[in-house]
XYZ file of C-alpha atoms in Angstrom:
716
model
C -12.167 96.116 14.287
C -8.980 93.769 13.629
C -11.573 92.168 10.257
C -11.377 96.124 8.824
C -7.778 96.602 9.652
C -6.842 92.663 7.792
C -8.981 93.853 4.625
C -7.431 97.163 4.488
C -4.563 95.632 4.347
C -5.583 92.748 1.708
C -6.838 95.610 -0.410
C -3.378 97.091 -0.331
C -1.193 94.558 -1.425
C -4.156 93.507 -4.277
C -4.161 97.087 -5.570
C -0.147 96.623 -6.040
C -0.184 93.247 -7.673
C -2.513 94.366 -10.405
C -1.961 97.277 -11.846
C -3.955 99.679 -14.351
C -3.378 100.000 -17.945
C -3.511 103.511 -18.655
C -1.985 104.945 -22.285
C -1.613 108.174 -24.504
C -0.392 109.352 -27.842
C 2.735 110.369 -29.552
C 3.777 110.499 -33.171
C 0.467 109.205 -34.441
C 0.801 106.081 -32.045
C -1.457 104.962 -28.932
C 1.759 103.895 -25.772
C 0.634 101.574 -23.602
C 1.574 102.055 -19.715
C 1.236 99.687 -16.849
C 0.782 100.530 -13.006
C 4.223 99.916 -11.419
C 4.296 100.286 -7.713
C 7.857 99.760 -6.562
C 7.805 103.240 -6.398
C 5.792 106.866 -7.357
C 5.600 110.444 -7.847
C 4.202 112.434 -4.889
C 3.205 115.806 -6.885
C 2.808 119.085 -4.281
C -0.590 120.849 -5.459
C -2.971 123.521 -4.027
C -3.531 121.253 -0.716
C -0.190 120.615 0.141
C 0.334 122.425 3.448
C 3.453 124.498 3.095
C 4.862 122.896 6.245
C 4.708 119.265 4.809
C 7.157 117.215 4.984
C 7.453 113.567 4.373
C 6.137 110.349 6.298
C 9.633 108.707 8.095
C 8.997 105.840 6.270
C 9.636 107.235 2.901
C 12.158 107.080 1.593
C 12.659 109.884 -1.340
C 14.889 108.398 -4.404
C 15.146 111.878 -6.187
C 12.956 115.561 -5.874
C 12.488 118.113 -8.715
C 10.767 121.340 -8.072
C 6.718 120.014 -6.627
C 7.624 116.824 -7.301
C 8.935 113.542 -5.632
C 10.110 110.353 -6.595
C 9.541 107.880 -3.780
C 9.680 104.722 -2.451
C 6.560 104.090 -0.473
C 6.511 100.423 2.443
C 3.336 101.226 4.358
C -0.423 101.864 4.366
C -0.341 104.648 6.425
C 2.435 106.349 4.567
C -0.221 105.969 1.111
C -3.030 106.960 2.817
C -0.663 110.307 4.179
C 0.363 111.054 0.307
C -3.083 111.103 -1.026
C -4.555 113.268 1.727
C -1.606 116.134 1.108
C -0.996 116.012 -3.017
C -0.897 113.953 -5.270
C 0.157 110.638 -5.697
C 0.601 108.578 -9.114
C 3.137 105.111 -8.918
C 5.708 104.601 -12.074
C 4.180 103.438 -14.745
C 6.205 100.916 -17.314
C 6.425 100.903 -20.624
C 6.015 97.984 -23.256
C 9.464 98.724 -25.123
C 11.480 100.547 -22.958
C 11.770 101.401 -18.880
C 9.953 102.775 -15.719
C 8.856 106.393 -16.303
C 6.911 108.808 -14.151
C 4.439 111.116 -14.471
C 4.823 115.311 -13.252
C 2.036 117.627 -13.203
C 2.687 119.110 -16.797
C 1.585 117.990 -20.296
C 2.124 119.192 -23.503
C -0.658 120.302 -25.994
C -0.966 121.219 -29.105
C -3.714 124.064 -28.583
C -5.896 124.582 -31.628
C -5.644 127.537 -33.623
C -2.651 128.317 -31.598
C -3.491 131.188 -29.649
C -1.357 133.434 -27.724
C -1.879 135.103 -24.404
C -5.326 135.743 -22.364
C -6.805 133.531 -25.183
C -4.653 130.965 -24.621
C -5.117 130.831 -20.907
C -8.677 131.089 -20.913
C -8.638 127.693 -23.554
C -6.359 126.227 -21.192
C -8.934 126.410 -17.826
C -12.166 126.462 -19.414
C -10.341 122.484 -20.133
C -8.932 121.965 -16.681
C -5.834 122.889 -16.903
C -2.921 125.673 -16.577
C -1.212 127.355 -18.968
C 2.524 127.855 -18.440
C 4.051 128.740 -21.961
C 3.837 128.601 -25.002
C 6.922 127.777 -26.957
C 9.194 130.102 -29.227
C 9.962 127.557 -31.808
C 7.402 124.916 -31.970
C 4.888 127.681 -31.411
C 1.714 125.057 -31.761
C 3.031 123.105 -28.532
C 2.236 124.822 -24.966
C 3.353 123.462 -21.925
C 0.243 123.206 -19.424
C -0.026 121.922 -15.466
C -2.913 119.784 -14.391
C -4.088 118.522 -11.133
C -5.261 115.081 -12.172
C -3.112 112.079 -13.461
C -1.394 113.247 -16.643
C -1.887 110.365 -18.829
C -5.423 109.987 -18.379
C -6.150 113.339 -18.940
C -3.708 113.586 -22.661
C -5.609 110.297 -23.248
C -9.413 112.498 -23.130
C -8.149 115.556 -24.831
C -6.767 113.641 -27.427
C -10.059 110.706 -27.804
C -12.425 113.410 -27.498
C -10.870 115.588 -30.202
C -10.553 118.875 -28.044
C -6.857 118.912 -29.198
C -5.167 117.392 -31.835
C -1.938 115.926 -29.603
C -1.489 115.855 -25.843
C 1.699 114.308 -24.186
C 2.283 113.361 -20.552
C 6.041 115.375 -19.932
C 7.798 112.115 -18.504
C 10.803 112.263 -15.697
C 13.004 108.994 -16.727
C 15.918 107.452 -15.561
C 19.397 106.849 -16.530
C 22.883 106.932 -15.161
C 25.701 105.692 -18.363
C 27.981 108.923 -18.858
C 28.318 108.156 -21.706
C 27.211 105.751 -24.837
C 29.967 103.598 -25.631
C 30.171 101.212 -28.531
C 31.354 97.463 -29.003
C 33.649 98.964 -31.673
C 36.985 97.800 -30.687
C 38.748 100.968 -31.700
C 36.637 103.034 -30.326
C 38.878 103.578 -27.584
C 41.337 104.787 -29.684
C 38.763 107.404 -30.992
C 39.169 110.067 -29.004
C 37.765 112.643 -30.765
C 33.940 111.134 -29.861
C 35.291 110.624 -26.255
C 38.220 111.355 -24.033
C 38.180 110.349 -20.514
C 41.390 111.716 -20.102
C 43.653 108.563 -19.503
C 45.472 107.413 -22.550
C 48.974 109.137 -21.369
C 49.696 109.111 -25.215
C 47.130 111.970 -26.306
C 48.275 115.537 -25.458
C 45.056 116.170 -23.669
C 41.584 115.410 -22.606
C 39.588 117.634 -24.620
C 37.509 116.307 -27.265
C 33.790 116.760 -29.033
C 31.599 114.723 -26.585
C 29.638 112.920 -29.226
C 29.284 109.976 -26.997
C 27.653 112.174 -24.670
C 24.992 112.760 -27.097
C 24.281 109.021 -28.463
C 23.262 108.942 -24.388
C 20.784 111.923 -24.571
C 19.409 110.850 -27.923
C 18.989 107.188 -27.011
C 17.037 108.174 -24.029
C 14.697 111.084 -25.730
C 15.027 109.567 -29.687
C 15.593 105.414 -28.757
C 18.482 105.705 -31.189
C 21.911 107.235 -31.264
C 21.204 109.595 -33.494
C 21.094 110.632 -37.242
C 17.222 108.469 -37.849
C 16.013 110.316 -40.793
C 19.299 112.819 -41.597
C 21.154 112.305 -45.184
C 24.827 113.924 -45.003
C 26.568 113.590 -48.187
C 30.003 113.767 -48.382
C 31.568 115.303 -51.254
C 35.141 113.990 -51.596
C 37.115 111.790 -54.206
C 36.525 107.525 -54.025
C 35.141 105.957 -51.894
C 35.339 102.010 -49.850
C 31.653 101.406 -50.325
C 32.067 97.609 -49.414
C 34.649 98.307 -46.817
C 33.148 96.331 -43.301
C 32.566 99.707 -40.947
C 30.584 101.802 -44.576
C 28.373 98.419 -45.901
C 24.977 99.815 -46.299
C 26.058 103.413 -45.012
C 25.405 104.770 -48.220
C 22.688 105.996 -50.107
C 22.982 106.151 -53.847
C 25.629 108.446 -55.429
C 27.963 109.894 -57.873
C 31.153 110.375 -59.656
C 31.824 113.537 -61.507
C 34.947 112.336 -62.583
C 33.863 109.060 -64.637
C 29.532 110.612 -64.813
C 28.150 107.493 -63.877
C 26.012 106.588 -60.884
C 29.410 104.406 -59.429
C 31.710 107.318 -56.908
C 33.789 104.067 -55.848
C 37.601 104.585 -55.530
C 40.004 103.495 -58.192
C 43.348 103.900 -56.734
C 45.495 100.380 -56.461
C 48.577 100.986 -54.425
C 49.507 103.810 -52.604
C 53.266 103.865 -53.173
C 55.650 104.006 -50.230
C 56.792 107.827 -49.567
C 60.115 106.155 -48.530
C 60.664 105.396 -52.590
C 59.706 108.305 -54.640
C 56.996 110.904 -54.005
C 54.418 109.367 -55.534
C 50.574 111.505 -55.308
C 48.293 109.004 -52.749
C 44.760 109.450 -54.405
C 40.921 108.403 -53.940
C 41.046 107.428 -49.799
C 40.467 110.657 -48.358
C 36.840 110.007 -48.697
C 36.576 107.094 -47.636
C 38.073 108.555 -43.959
C 36.181 111.156 -44.334
C 33.193 109.145 -44.331
C 34.736 107.447 -41.364
C 34.256 109.877 -39.559
C 30.975 111.178 -40.191
C 29.633 107.743 -39.850
C 31.082 104.723 -40.181
C 28.775 101.928 -38.380
C 28.703 102.335 -34.962
C 28.326 99.634 -32.970
C 28.385 96.722 -35.459
C 31.527 95.186 -33.081
C 34.154 96.554 -36.225
C 36.724 98.450 -35.917
C 35.594 102.501 -35.552
C 32.146 104.116 -34.402
C 31.027 107.468 -36.631
C 29.780 110.549 -35.194
C 26.803 110.010 -36.916
C 25.853 106.340 -36.256
C 21.998 106.911 -38.194
C 22.998 109.259 -40.486
C 22.635 107.734 -43.919
C 25.186 109.140 -46.918
C 25.480 110.149 -50.210
C 28.705 109.724 -52.040
C 29.680 112.345 -54.458
C 33.323 111.321 -56.107
C 35.069 114.851 -57.332
C 38.451 115.246 -59.024
C 40.595 116.036 -56.473
C 43.608 114.333 -58.148
C 44.543 116.912 -60.504
C 46.289 121.228 -60.594
C 44.336 122.479 -62.695
C 40.638 122.056 -62.354
C 37.388 124.034 -62.182
C 36.761 124.239 -58.779
C 33.401 126.462 -58.958
C 32.402 124.105 -61.745
C 32.986 120.898 -59.561
C 31.035 122.674 -56.348
C 28.195 123.289 -58.662
C 27.157 119.880 -59.889
C 28.606 118.278 -56.730
C 25.636 120.609 -54.704
C 23.151 120.256 -57.161
C 23.394 116.746 -57.038
C 23.574 116.168 -53.580
C 20.435 118.633 -53.202
C 18.448 117.005 -54.967
C 19.012 114.081 -53.567
C 17.676 115.271 -50.401
C 21.301 116.360 -48.473
C 20.585 117.518 -45.350
C 24.004 118.509 -45.030
C 27.055 119.126 -47.383
C 30.561 118.046 -45.887
C 33.646 119.586 -48.166
C 37.102 118.771 -47.495
C 38.646 120.611 -50.150
C 39.136 123.527 -51.293
C 42.190 125.894 -53.486
C 45.515 124.681 -52.729
C 47.239 125.980 -49.672
C 49.629 128.951 -50.214
C 49.196 129.542 -53.772
C 47.492 133.198 -52.634
C 43.675 134.282 -52.766
C 41.154 131.741 -55.070
C 37.302 132.473 -54.696
C 34.356 131.186 -55.144
C 32.616 132.120 -59.175
C 29.242 134.442 -58.924
C 27.671 131.253 -60.157
C 28.569 129.153 -57.176
C 28.246 131.480 -54.397
C 24.466 132.026 -55.997
C 23.718 128.735 -56.245
C 25.274 128.139 -52.480
C 23.229 131.232 -51.456
C 20.110 129.261 -53.029
C 20.966 125.917 -51.309
C 21.472 127.800 -47.133
C 18.357 129.607 -47.518
C 15.872 127.689 -49.775
C 17.168 123.967 -49.587
C 15.783 121.123 -47.165
C 12.234 122.516 -48.001
C 12.819 126.264 -46.652
C 15.058 125.428 -43.657
C 17.588 125.685 -45.572
C 21.201 123.125 -46.099
C 23.680 123.433 -43.868
C 27.133 123.398 -45.975
C 30.271 122.646 -43.878
C 33.874 123.394 -45.400
C 37.252 122.560 -43.992
C 38.786 125.696 -42.900
C 42.114 124.468 -44.191
C 45.381 122.908 -43.624
C 48.258 126.048 -44.434
C 48.410 128.130 -40.875
C 47.567 131.590 -42.860
C 44.512 133.903 -43.615
C 41.148 131.510 -44.445
C 39.812 134.529 -46.090
C 42.378 133.671 -49.127
C 39.877 130.992 -49.675
C 36.536 131.774 -51.095
C 34.942 128.866 -50.425
C 35.621 128.214 -46.369
C 35.120 131.761 -45.908
C 32.132 132.326 -47.887
C 29.217 133.752 -45.691
C 26.939 131.059 -45.662
C 28.761 128.058 -45.282
C 30.420 127.019 -41.728
C 34.442 127.015 -41.681
C 35.492 124.118 -39.672
C 38.657 125.112 -37.774
C 41.002 121.455 -36.673
C 41.854 121.817 -32.383
C 44.023 118.616 -30.816
C 43.204 116.865 -27.400
C 44.927 119.572 -25.337
C 41.951 122.092 -26.791
C 44.563 124.351 -28.632
C 44.495 125.002 -32.562
C 46.481 122.728 -34.656
C 49.279 124.070 -35.714
C 48.603 124.090 -39.647
C 44.552 125.318 -38.920
C 43.466 128.830 -41.081
C 41.884 131.387 -39.050
C 40.450 134.635 -39.503
C 37.352 137.009 -40.000
C 35.314 133.794 -41.512
C 36.307 131.076 -39.309
C 33.336 129.453 -37.698
C 34.000 126.825 -35.487
C 36.452 124.099 -33.982
C 36.354 120.237 -34.525
C 38.359 118.129 -32.610
C 41.609 116.353 -35.113
C 44.795 115.364 -34.578
C 48.525 117.717 -35.544
C 51.577 116.603 -36.690
C 55.013 117.256 -34.897
C 58.856 116.340 -35.575
C 60.344 115.062 -32.610
C 63.160 113.359 -33.846
C 63.234 110.208 -31.952
C 62.806 108.114 -35.385
C 65.804 110.542 -36.847
C 63.686 110.615 -39.907
C 62.479 113.788 -41.739
C 59.134 112.907 -41.798
C 56.706 114.687 -39.485
C 54.732 112.523 -36.412
C 51.009 112.370 -36.174
C 49.951 113.681 -32.699
C 46.865 112.696 -31.186
C 45.793 110.669 -34.622
C 42.306 110.256 -35.828
C 41.509 106.397 -35.580
C 38.876 106.017 -39.048
C 38.229 103.911 -42.014
C 40.455 103.473 -44.641
C 40.478 101.343 -48.025
C 40.360 97.555 -47.921
C 43.904 96.149 -48.042
C 46.693 98.028 -49.398
C 44.799 100.717 -51.899
C 44.410 102.791 -48.692
C 46.917 105.275 -46.325
C 47.403 102.150 -43.972
C 48.745 99.963 -46.735
C 50.426 97.180 -44.920
C 53.755 97.671 -46.846
C 57.416 98.079 -45.644
C 57.397 101.236 -43.311
C 53.620 101.365 -42.697
C 51.526 100.390 -40.013
C 51.751 96.518 -40.445
C 54.331 96.580 -42.694
C 57.638 95.627 -41.959
C 60.450 98.293 -41.106
C 62.601 99.764 -43.125
C 66.182 100.224 -40.944
C 63.972 99.843 -37.872
C 61.935 102.653 -39.039
C 58.708 103.685 -39.694
C 56.962 106.860 -41.173
C 54.046 108.766 -39.755
C 55.154 108.270 -36.728
C 54.148 104.550 -36.000
C 57.446 101.990 -34.510
C 59.155 99.310 -34.399
C 58.508 96.522 -32.927
C 59.675 92.924 -33.377
C 60.546 94.289 -37.162
C 56.751 95.616 -37.423
C 55.593 99.326 -38.081
C 53.043 99.392 -34.994
C 50.480 101.835 -33.689
C 49.080 102.343 -30.704
C 49.109 98.509 -29.531
C 51.066 96.108 -31.962
C 48.519 93.611 -31.798
C 46.158 96.167 -34.021
C 48.623 95.415 -36.986
C 47.457 92.834 -38.791
C 43.915 92.821 -37.450
C 43.086 96.594 -38.682
C 45.115 97.000 -41.561
C 41.717 98.070 -42.912
C 42.121 102.011 -40.773
C 43.673 104.751 -40.402
C 45.195 105.511 -37.235
C 46.626 109.268 -38.393
C 43.809 110.380 -39.935
C 43.683 114.482 -39.450
C 43.595 118.021 -40.592
C 40.707 120.017 -41.174
C 39.675 116.744 -43.215
C 38.844 115.787 -40.379
C 37.171 118.426 -38.268
C 34.716 118.706 -41.095
C 33.193 115.611 -41.932
C 33.157 115.264 -37.539
C 31.419 118.657 -37.223
C 28.998 117.458 -40.359
C 27.978 114.107 -38.361
C 27.452 116.079 -35.112
C 25.509 118.289 -37.183
C 23.727 115.357 -38.065
C 22.882 114.285 -34.872
C 21.824 117.758 -33.966
C 19.032 117.555 -36.839
C 17.959 114.395 -35.231
C 16.865 115.295 -31.959
C 14.854 118.597 -33.846
C 14.280 118.361 -37.452
C 12.738 121.601 -38.120
C 15.897 123.278 -37.011
C 16.737 125.845 -40.063
C 20.333 126.189 -40.909
C 20.747 129.678 -39.228
C 19.710 127.680 -35.981
C 21.964 125.430 -36.218
C 24.678 128.270 -36.167
C 23.465 129.740 -33.141
C 23.228 126.599 -31.688
C 26.321 125.954 -32.005
C 27.650 129.953 -31.285
C 25.509 129.378 -28.145
C 26.944 125.792 -27.051
C 30.384 125.400 -28.172
C 33.209 125.277 -25.813
C 35.674 128.392 -25.898
C 39.144 125.958 -25.653
C 42.055 127.662 -26.138
C 42.045 130.184 -23.921
C 39.299 133.044 -22.779
C 41.489 135.744 -23.574
C 41.492 134.506 -27.410
C 37.346 135.730 -27.490
C 36.148 139.387 -27.811
C 32.841 140.092 -26.061
C 31.004 138.881 -28.321
C 32.301 134.735 -28.029
C 34.073 134.733 -31.098
C 37.977 134.316 -31.990
C 40.318 134.859 -34.937
C 42.142 132.027 -33.500
C 38.919 129.420 -32.235
C 35.896 131.064 -34.104
C 33.165 130.206 -31.933
C 34.630 127.855 -30.032
C 35.099 123.946 -30.358
C 31.852 122.549 -31.469
C 30.140 119.946 -28.100
C 27.789 117.729 -29.118
C 26.085 116.934 -26.465
C 25.112 120.667 -25.465
C 24.075 121.218 -29.058
C 21.921 118.139 -28.994
C 20.265 118.977 -25.869
C 19.942 123.082 -26.630
C 18.217 121.408 -29.551
C 16.067 119.314 -27.987
C 14.934 122.699 -25.558
C 14.334 123.566 -28.490
C 11.729 120.649 -30.259
C 9.914 121.413 -26.922
C 11.446 118.516 -24.686
C 12.401 118.979 -20.956
C 15.925 118.573 -20.828
C 16.685 120.139 -17.433
C 18.044 117.101 -16.035
C 20.859 116.616 -19.160
C 23.970 117.500 -17.647
C 26.483 117.740 -20.193
C 30.159 117.937 -19.497
C 32.520 121.045 -19.958
C 32.454 124.231 -19.456
C 29.067 125.378 -16.998
C 26.608 126.669 -19.903
C 24.368 129.154 -19.847
C 20.486 128.723 -20.268
C 20.081 131.318 -22.834
C 17.616 129.613 -25.789
C 16.270 133.514 -26.038
C 19.264 134.641 -28.147
C 18.205 131.779 -30.767
C 16.012 132.888 -33.434
C 16.115 132.531 -37.081
C 17.142 136.345 -37.536
C 17.995 135.406 -41.163
C 22.111 135.505 -39.720
C 23.777 133.584 -42.963
C 26.461 132.765 -40.955
C 29.509 135.051 -41.388
C 31.165 135.109 -38.200
C 32.259 138.497 -38.289
C 28.471 139.071 -38.230
C 28.226 139.562 -34.416
C 25.708 142.631 -34.401
C 22.446 139.975 -33.226
C 20.909 143.100 -31.274
C 17.086 142.266 -32.155
C 17.054 139.568 -30.055
C 18.510 141.477 -26.850
C 15.148 143.200 -26.593
C 12.946 139.832 -26.870
C 10.781 140.732 -23.344
C 7.335 138.392 -25.120
C 9.147 135.479 -23.923
C 8.104 135.934 -20.450
C 5.911 132.995 -18.927
C 8.696 130.528 -19.001
C 8.443 129.634 -15.187
C 8.566 125.727 -15.930
C 12.438 125.612 -16.488
C 14.081 123.668 -14.166
C 16.963 125.694 -14.818
C 15.183 129.210 -14.640
C 15.843 130.947 -11.662
C 12.726 133.491 -12.240
C 10.800 129.982 -11.281
C 9.168 131.055 -8.098
C 5.961 129.274 -8.494
C 6.032 126.668 -6.679
C 6.045 128.075 -3.085
C 5.201 124.848 -1.288
C 8.793 123.524 -1.999
C 10.745 126.336 -1.191
C 9.142 126.248 2.154
C 9.685 123.052 2.947
C 13.084 123.784 5.120
C 11.687 120.954 7.677
C 12.241 117.730 5.429
C 15.493 115.695 6.537
C 15.534 113.772 3.939
C 14.606 116.673 1.376
C 17.520 118.802 2.315
C 20.315 116.345 0.984
C 19.288 117.354 -2.720
C 22.161 118.996 -4.276
C 20.058 121.675 -6.271
C 18.119 122.668 -2.957
C 17.891 125.819 -2.455
C 19.161 125.069 1.108
C 22.022 124.667 0.404
C 24.255 128.278 1.078
C 27.261 127.270 1.450
C 29.687 129.599 0.386
C 32.876 128.148 0.718
C 34.096 128.481 -2.599
C 36.156 125.315 -2.676
C 33.347 123.603 -2.387
C 31.297 123.852 -4.986
C 33.083 120.917 -7.453
C 31.488 121.743 -10.879
C 33.436 125.499 -10.506
C 36.721 124.712 -10.041
C 38.624 122.803 -6.009
C 37.073 120.583 -3.387
C 39.500 120.616 -0.543
C 40.234 116.895 0.777
C 37.332 115.045 2.608
C 34.391 117.537 1.335
C 31.545 116.652 -1.174
C 30.419 118.149 -4.172
C 27.243 120.300 -3.619
C 25.695 121.334 -6.741
C 25.098 118.328 -8.472
C 28.048 117.152 -9.763
C 29.667 114.044 -7.936
C 33.266 112.117 -7.987
C 31.163 108.697 -7.877
C 30.922 108.567 -11.419
C 27.039 109.468 -11.254
C 27.575 113.430 -12.225
C 29.280 115.290 -14.384
C 32.595 116.464 -12.750
C 35.658 117.218 -15.371
C 36.318 119.904 -13.452
C 36.476 118.426 -10.240
C 39.483 119.173 -8.671
C 40.986 117.984 -5.148
C 44.842 120.013 -3.817
C 47.460 117.751 -3.327
C 48.428 117.504 0.165
C 51.975 117.076 -0.683
C 52.433 120.041 -3.159
C 49.332 122.152 -2.886
C 48.896 121.590 -6.199
C 45.106 120.954 -8.352
C 44.814 117.649 -9.814
C 41.848 116.234 -11.254
C 39.155 114.233 -9.119
C 37.170 112.302 -11.610
C 37.800 112.710 -15.620
C 34.326 113.764 -15.381
C 31.754 112.831 -18.545
C 28.015 113.575 -19.581
C 25.813 111.614 -16.973
C 21.971 111.553 -17.209
C 20.715 110.961 -14.126
C 16.517 112.393 -15.651
C 14.514 112.362 -12.541
């Protein structure tokens, strides 16, 4: 007996030391996985008793429906678990972290059968159909009671299915991807932790959170394979933070293929009303796609988008804007643009101006038939006249996305145009004259940091009165402070080193390329999305900033459109529509409603006035979605719901056993009393989204933030 026990222990430890190498296929490539016995996924199956509890010596790391991620420290517990369900070790990729299997797989079933035919096909191959995806209809989610890695490989190797992939759990714990660009901390529009007292608030577009999500699912921080055309005036193609970011471009001013800027000096407005030109394009390109994580300057919203620079004439008072648009749009489309960003339009305050019918037809054609039939996404700045957007026939065109501006406190910028054709908002700066310096100039509030033309050729000239330059009579322009006779911004050390960057870019001119960059992230998450589907994603996921009273029953506001685009939520939705399991991805901000069934390509032109999308309300065909962890109808895991005796399991914040009705305890919805902990998965220690976690001040009874919030991903 003693010998048998010793042999059993030896075999146990040998099995832990020499793990088997398995493989599966994805994107036509074979991916090898090595077993890692430091932790396991235990999956309840049909043989698992309803009253089963985890052995005492098992450490529960995470529980998700029928799957428990655990650590096992003894052979007896291993045997118990193997008898009670499926037990699989963790797996390590050669390039990547540790993953865990579930009991689910993604499979492409030949012929794309539906309903009973799909169910029978699955049963004949030892699987159970869970759902057929609506937008990626060639893909099916199935469950198995064997190792899904082996099963997926066998289906492909035997050519039973074209593609099959296990549905892995992965772990991430960063709140947001923070690049090493030194000026990123000032780019509140990308990530705002609420700690900068110089800002008007803690609102932002959640871009850094979207980077983290994409890094987890796509292996990059966003934009890979996406081409984004910036149609504007000149570009600094050789700037240290734009070099290598551009594809070939075109200059319609000089009719050549060099869209570089051409001005030499931007004159100081203290000494004359000179017009600065040919640097707007550089700033817009920087907002959309400046080099990110390169240790220099700023970050762009879409780090891996390829930028197409198209230079047009924005310096003259009398130009044919329709002719400009037609030429630029056709050239950009031919160059392969997926997205077009346009921070220009008719002059504010000069009455109504419309597109010519030729340009309208061009825009319609590109938005409906471009991008191989999926539609090019064309964005326009809403305008800076604090007037009705309906006077601007470019931004109000129903086939473009009209982008307004909100500042860091989540309210509409004072200049941003409004109206029924306004679509969405994005973060940008505002202007305010606080008269602290006694000048007649408006100061920038919540300025946007971006790339500027190098040297003295940009907005930041380093000249007298400007950032990095000498003060004039102890004064500086554009809201800068005079310190030691130097015009300085947020930190005096930036004055010389970062003179090739603008700190006060603003207007819907900045909001538009930010929205375009976010759109690049969305398309990289799901390249198959149509233009109309992207529009619907933004409608469903944008944050209702400004106040709920601004929005009608369709979620639309003439002040804010459908709200401020939330990059994290939009990317999450796009990934889900591509068939990814994003149930464990949490984006900070208002709780989102999981209503993918409302996102269908109805041919909606995108005009925000079109709120009659009722075709989807009757969509009852997708009733088989019982796999979505957030789906309240998911009652298939009956063995799991009965597990109320597992002492380790009751700590799971999402566990249905948590029946507390204390309205102040759920920190995701508002306030926690002193000493209480959040019970809805939002935690105050940085491991969860806690932006709305508040506590009651003992002194005055007021509600205060307990944590600055952010997007945490804990994908196991």
